[in-house]
Short mmCIF file of N, CA and C in Angstrom, two decimals:
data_model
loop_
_atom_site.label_atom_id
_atom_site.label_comp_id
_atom_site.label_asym_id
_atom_site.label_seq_id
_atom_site.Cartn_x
_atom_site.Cartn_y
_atom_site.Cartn_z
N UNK A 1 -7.45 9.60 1.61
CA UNK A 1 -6.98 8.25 1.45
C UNK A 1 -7.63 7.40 2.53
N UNK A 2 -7.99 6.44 2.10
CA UNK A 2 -8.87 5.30 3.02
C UNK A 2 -8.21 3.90 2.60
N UNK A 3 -8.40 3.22 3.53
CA UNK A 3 -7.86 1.47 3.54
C UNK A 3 -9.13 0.67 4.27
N UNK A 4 -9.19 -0.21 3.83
CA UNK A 4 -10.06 -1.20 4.48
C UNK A 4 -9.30 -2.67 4.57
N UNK A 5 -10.04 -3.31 5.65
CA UNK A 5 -8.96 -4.67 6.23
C UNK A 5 -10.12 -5.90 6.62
N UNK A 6 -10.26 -6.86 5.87
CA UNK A 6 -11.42 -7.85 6.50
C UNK A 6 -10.94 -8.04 8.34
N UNK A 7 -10.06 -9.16 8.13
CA UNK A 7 -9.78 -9.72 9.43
C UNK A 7 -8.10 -10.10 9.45
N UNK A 8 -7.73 -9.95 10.64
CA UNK A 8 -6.02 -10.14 10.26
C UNK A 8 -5.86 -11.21 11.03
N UNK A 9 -5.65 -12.43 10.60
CA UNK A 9 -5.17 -13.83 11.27
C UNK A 9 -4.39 -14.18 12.04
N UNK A 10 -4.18 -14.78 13.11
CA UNK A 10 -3.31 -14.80 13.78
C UNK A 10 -2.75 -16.32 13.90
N UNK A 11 -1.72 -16.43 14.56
CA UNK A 11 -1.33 -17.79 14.31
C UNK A 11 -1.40 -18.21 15.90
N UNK A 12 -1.67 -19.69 15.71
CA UNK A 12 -2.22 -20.55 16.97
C UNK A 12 -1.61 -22.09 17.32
N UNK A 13 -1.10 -22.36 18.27
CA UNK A 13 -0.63 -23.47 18.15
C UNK A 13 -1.34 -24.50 18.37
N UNK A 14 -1.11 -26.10 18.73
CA UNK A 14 -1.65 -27.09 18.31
C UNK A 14 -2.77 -27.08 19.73
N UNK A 15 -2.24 -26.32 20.94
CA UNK A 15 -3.07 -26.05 21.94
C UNK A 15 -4.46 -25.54 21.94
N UNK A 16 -3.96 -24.30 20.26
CA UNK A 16 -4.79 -23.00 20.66
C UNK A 16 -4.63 -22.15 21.18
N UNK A 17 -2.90 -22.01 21.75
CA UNK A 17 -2.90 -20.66 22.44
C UNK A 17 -2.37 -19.57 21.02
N UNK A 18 -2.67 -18.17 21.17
CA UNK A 18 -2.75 -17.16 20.52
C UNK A 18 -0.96 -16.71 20.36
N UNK A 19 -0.57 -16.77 19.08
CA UNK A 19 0.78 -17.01 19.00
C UNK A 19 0.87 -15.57 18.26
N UNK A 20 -0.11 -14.50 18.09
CA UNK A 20 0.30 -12.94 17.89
C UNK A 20 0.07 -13.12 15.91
N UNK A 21 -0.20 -11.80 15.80
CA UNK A 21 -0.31 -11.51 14.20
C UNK A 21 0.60 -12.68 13.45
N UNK A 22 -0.08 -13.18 12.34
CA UNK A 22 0.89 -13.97 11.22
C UNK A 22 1.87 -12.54 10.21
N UNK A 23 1.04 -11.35 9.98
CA UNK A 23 1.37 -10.06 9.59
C UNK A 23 2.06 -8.74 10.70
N UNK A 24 3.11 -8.55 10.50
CA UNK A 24 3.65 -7.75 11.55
C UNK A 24 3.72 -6.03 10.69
N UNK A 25 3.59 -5.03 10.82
CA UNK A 25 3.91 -3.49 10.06
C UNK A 25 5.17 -3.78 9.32
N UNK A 26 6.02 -4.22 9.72
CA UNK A 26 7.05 -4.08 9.32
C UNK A 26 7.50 -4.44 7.49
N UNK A 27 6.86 -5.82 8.32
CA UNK A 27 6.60 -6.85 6.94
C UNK A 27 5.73 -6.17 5.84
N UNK A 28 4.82 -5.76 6.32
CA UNK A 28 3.10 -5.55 5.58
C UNK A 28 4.34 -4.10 4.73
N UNK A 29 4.91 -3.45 5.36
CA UNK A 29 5.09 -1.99 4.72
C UNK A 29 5.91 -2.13 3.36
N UNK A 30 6.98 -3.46 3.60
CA UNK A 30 7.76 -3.67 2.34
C UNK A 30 6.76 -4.53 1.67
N UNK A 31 5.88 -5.07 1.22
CA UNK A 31 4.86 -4.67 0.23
C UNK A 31 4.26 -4.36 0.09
N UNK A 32 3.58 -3.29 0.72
CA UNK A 32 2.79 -2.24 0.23
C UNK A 32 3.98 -1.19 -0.56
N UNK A 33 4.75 -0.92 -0.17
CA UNK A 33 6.16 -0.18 -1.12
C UNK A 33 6.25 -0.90 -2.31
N UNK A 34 6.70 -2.40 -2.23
CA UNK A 34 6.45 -3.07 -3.57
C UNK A 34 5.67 -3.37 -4.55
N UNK A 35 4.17 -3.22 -3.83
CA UNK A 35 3.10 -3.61 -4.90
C UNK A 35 2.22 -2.05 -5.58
N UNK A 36 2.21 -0.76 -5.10
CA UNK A 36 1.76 0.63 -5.53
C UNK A 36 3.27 1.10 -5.65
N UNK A 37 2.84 1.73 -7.00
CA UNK A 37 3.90 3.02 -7.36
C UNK A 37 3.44 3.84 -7.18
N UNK A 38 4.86 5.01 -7.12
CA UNK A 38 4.75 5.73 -6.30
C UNK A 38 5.71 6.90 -7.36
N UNK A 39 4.94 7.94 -7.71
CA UNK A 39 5.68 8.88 -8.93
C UNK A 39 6.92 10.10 -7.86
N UNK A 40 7.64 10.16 -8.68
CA UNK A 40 8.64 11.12 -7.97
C UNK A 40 8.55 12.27 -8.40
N UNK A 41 9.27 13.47 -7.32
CA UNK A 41 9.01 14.55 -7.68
C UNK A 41 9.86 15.08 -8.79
N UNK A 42 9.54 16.35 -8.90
CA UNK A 42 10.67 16.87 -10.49
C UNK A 42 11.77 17.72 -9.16
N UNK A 43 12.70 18.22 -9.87
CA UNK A 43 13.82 19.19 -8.80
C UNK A 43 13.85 20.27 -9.14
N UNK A 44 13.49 21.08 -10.05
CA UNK A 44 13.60 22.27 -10.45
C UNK A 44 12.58 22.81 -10.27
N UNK A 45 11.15 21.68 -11.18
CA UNK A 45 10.09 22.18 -11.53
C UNK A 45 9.21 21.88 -10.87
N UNK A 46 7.66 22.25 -10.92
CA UNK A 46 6.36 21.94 -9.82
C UNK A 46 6.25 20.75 -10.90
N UNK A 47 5.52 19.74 -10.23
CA UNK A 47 4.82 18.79 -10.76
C UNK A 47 5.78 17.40 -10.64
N UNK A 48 5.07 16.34 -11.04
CA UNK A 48 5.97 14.71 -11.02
C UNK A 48 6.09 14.44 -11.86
N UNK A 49 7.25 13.71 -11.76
CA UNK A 49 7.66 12.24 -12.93
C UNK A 49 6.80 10.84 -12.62
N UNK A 50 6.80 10.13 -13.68
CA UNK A 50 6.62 8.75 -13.47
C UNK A 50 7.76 7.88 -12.80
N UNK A 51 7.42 7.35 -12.31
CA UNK A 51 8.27 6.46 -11.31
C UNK A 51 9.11 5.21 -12.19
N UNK A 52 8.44 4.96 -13.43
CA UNK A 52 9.07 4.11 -14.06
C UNK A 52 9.41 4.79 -14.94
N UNK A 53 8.90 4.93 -15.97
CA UNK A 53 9.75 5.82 -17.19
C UNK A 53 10.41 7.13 -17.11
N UNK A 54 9.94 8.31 -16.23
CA UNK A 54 10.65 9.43 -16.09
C UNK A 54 9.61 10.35 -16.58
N UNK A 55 8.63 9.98 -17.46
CA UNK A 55 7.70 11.28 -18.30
C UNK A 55 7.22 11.72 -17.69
N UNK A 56 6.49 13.10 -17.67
CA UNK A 56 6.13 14.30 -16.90
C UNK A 56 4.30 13.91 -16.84
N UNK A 57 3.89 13.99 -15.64
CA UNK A 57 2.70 13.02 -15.08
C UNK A 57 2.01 14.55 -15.28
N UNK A 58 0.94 14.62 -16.47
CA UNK A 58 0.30 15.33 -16.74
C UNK A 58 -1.35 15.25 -16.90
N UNK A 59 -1.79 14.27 -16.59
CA UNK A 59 -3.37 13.52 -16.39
C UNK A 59 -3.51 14.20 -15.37
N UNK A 60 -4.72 14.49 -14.66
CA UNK A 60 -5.48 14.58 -13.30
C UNK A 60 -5.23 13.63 -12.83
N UNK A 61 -5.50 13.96 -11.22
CA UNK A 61 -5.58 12.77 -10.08
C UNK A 61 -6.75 12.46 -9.88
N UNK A 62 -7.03 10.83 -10.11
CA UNK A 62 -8.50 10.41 -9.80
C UNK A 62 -8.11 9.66 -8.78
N UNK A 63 -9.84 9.43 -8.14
CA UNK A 63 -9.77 8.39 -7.45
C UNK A 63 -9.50 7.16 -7.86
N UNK A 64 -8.92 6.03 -6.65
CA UNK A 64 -8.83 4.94 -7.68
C UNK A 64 -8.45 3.76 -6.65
N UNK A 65 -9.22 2.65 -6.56
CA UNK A 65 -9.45 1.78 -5.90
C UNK A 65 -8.33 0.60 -5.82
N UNK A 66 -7.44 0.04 -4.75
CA UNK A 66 -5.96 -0.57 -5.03
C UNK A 66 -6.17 -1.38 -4.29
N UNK A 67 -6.12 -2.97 -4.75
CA UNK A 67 -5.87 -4.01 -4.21
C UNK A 67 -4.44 -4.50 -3.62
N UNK A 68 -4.41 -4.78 -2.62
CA UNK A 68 -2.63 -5.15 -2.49
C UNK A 68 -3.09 -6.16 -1.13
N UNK A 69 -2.44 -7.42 -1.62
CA UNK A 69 -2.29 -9.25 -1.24
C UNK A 69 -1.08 -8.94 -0.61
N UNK A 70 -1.35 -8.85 1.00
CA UNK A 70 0.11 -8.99 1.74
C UNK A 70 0.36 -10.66 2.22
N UNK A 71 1.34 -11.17 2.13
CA UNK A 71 1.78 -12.37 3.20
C UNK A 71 2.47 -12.52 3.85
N UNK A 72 2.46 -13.52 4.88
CA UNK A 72 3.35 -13.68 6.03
C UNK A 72 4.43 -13.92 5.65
N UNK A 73 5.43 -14.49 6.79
CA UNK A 73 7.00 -14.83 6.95
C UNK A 73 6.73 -15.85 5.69
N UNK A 74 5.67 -17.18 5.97
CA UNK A 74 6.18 -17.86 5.62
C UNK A 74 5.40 -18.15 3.67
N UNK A 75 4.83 -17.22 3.31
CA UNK A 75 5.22 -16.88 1.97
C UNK A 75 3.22 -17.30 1.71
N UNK A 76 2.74 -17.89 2.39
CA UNK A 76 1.11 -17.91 2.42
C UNK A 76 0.35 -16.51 2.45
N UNK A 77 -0.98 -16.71 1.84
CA UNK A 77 -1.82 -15.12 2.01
C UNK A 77 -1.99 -15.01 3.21
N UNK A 78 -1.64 -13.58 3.69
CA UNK A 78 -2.41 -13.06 5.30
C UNK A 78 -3.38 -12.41 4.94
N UNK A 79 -3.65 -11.75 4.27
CA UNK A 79 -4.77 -10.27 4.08
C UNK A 79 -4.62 -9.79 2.84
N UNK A 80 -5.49 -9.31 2.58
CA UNK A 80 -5.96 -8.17 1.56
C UNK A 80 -6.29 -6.95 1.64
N UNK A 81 -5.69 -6.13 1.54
CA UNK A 81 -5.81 -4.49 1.71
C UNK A 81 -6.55 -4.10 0.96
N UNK A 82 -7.22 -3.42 0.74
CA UNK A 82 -8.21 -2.07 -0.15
C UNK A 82 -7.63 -0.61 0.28
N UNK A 83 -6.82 -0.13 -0.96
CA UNK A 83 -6.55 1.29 -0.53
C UNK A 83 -7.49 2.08 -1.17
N UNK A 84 -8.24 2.81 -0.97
CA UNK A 84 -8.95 3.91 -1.83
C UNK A 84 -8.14 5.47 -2.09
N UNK A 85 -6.85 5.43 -2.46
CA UNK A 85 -5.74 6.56 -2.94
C UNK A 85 -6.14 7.10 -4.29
N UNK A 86 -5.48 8.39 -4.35
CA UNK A 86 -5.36 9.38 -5.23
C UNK A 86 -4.48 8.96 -6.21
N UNK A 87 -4.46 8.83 -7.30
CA UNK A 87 -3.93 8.22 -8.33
C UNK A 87 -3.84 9.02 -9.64
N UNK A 88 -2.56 9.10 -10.48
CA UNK A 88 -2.55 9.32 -12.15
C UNK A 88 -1.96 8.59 -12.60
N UNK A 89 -2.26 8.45 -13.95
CA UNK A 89 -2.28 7.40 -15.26
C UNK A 89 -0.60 8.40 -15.80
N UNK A 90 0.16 7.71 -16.08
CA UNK A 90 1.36 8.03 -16.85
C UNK A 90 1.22 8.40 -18.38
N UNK A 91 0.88 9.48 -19.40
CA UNK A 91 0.75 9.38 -20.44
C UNK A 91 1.72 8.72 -21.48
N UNK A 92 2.80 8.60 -21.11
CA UNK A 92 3.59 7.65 -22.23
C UNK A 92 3.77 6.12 -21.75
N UNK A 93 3.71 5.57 -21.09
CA UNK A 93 3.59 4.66 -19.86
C UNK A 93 2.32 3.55 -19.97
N UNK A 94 1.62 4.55 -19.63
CA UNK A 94 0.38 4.14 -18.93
C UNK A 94 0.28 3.54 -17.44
N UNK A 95 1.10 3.68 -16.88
CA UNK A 95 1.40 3.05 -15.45
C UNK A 95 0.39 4.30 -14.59
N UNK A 96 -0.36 2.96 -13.69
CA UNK A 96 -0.77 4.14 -12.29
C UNK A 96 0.15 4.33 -11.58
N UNK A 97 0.10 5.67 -10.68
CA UNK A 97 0.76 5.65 -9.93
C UNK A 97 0.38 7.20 -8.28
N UNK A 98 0.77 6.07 -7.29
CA UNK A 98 0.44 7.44 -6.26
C UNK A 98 1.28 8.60 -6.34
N UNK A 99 0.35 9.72 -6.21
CA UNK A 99 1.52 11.33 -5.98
C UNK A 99 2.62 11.05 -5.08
N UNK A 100 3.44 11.73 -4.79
CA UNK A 100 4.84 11.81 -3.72
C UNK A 100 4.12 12.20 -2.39
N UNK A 101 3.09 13.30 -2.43
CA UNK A 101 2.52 13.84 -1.70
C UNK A 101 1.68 12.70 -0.51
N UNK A 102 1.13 11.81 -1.45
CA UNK A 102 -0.13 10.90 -0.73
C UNK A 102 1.09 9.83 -0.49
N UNK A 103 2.29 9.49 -0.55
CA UNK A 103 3.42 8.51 -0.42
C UNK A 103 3.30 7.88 1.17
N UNK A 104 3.31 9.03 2.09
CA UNK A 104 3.98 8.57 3.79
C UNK A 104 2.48 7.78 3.94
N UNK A 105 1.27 8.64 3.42
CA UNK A 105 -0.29 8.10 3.93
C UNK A 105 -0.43 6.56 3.41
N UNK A 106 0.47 6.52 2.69
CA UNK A 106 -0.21 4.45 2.35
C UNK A 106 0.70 3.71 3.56
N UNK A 107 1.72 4.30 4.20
CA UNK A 107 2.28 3.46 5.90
C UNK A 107 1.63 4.01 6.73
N UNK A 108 0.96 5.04 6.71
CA UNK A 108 -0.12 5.25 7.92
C UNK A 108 -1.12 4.96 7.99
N UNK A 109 -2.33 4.79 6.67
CA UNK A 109 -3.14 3.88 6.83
C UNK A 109 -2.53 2.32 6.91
N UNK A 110 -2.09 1.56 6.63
CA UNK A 110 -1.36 0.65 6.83
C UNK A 110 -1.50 0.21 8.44
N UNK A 111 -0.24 1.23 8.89
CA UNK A 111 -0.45 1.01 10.34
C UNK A 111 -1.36 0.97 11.33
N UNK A 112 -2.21 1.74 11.10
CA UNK A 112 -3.60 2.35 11.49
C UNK A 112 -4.60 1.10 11.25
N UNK A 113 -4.46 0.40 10.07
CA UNK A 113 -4.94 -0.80 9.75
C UNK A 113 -4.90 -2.07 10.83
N UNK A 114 -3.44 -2.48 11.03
CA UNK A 114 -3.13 -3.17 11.72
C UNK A 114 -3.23 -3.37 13.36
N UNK A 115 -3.23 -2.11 13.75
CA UNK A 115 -3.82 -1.48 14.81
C UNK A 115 -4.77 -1.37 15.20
N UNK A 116 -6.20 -1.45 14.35
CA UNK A 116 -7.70 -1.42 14.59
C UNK A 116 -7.91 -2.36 15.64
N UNK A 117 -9.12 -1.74 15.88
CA UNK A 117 -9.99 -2.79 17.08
C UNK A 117 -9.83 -4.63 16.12
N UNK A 118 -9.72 -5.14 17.52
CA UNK A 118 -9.27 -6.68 16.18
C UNK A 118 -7.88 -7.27 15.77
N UNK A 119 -7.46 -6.25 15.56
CA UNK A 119 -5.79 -6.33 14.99
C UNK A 119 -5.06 -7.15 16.48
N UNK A 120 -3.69 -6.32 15.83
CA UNK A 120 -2.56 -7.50 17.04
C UNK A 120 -2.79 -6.18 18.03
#
């Protein structure tokens, strides 16, 4: 799993002094949760469900390239994420969706994101 991040904006007052990330982790994580699904596991059996309908996620995992538009407090674009995650197609559905497995790695690239040389 890979993420890519242009530039993360910061906010500045009428001075110019450096008033810290417009995007904080915190924020950024409840939509990245909101905008990729995310398939659940089964309880008995090996393998996942779909996260929306329930059907048994039986496609391969491809690669698969994920845009996700985070914004600030105050409801404007901050950034654009590029996730490059592991992904299957729902056969009754058709919904993408990430494994359970690759789940914690979209808040750690995330964080890791925000954190780069550059970041806050």
């Amino acid at each position: 799993m890979a993420g890519g991040i242009e530039q993360l904006p910061r906010w500045r007052c009428a001075q110019g002094h450096d008033g810290g990330p417009v995007l904080t982790a915190e924020h950024g994580r409840d939509q990245v949760a909101a905008s990729i699904a995310v398939a659940r596991p089964r309880r008995l059996r090996s393998g996942e469900l779909c996260g929306a309908c329930g059907a048994a996620l039986t496609m391969p995992t491809r690669r698969t390239v994920w845009p996700v538009t985070l914004t600030g407090a105050d409801g404007r674009v901050a950034v654009t994420l590029t996730y490059d995650v592991p992904a299957t197609r729902c056969p009754d559905c058709g919904r993408n969706q990430v494994p359970t497995r690759s789940a914690d790695d979209l808040v750690a690239v995330l964080d890791d994101l925000l954190r780069a040389p550059g970041g806050p």
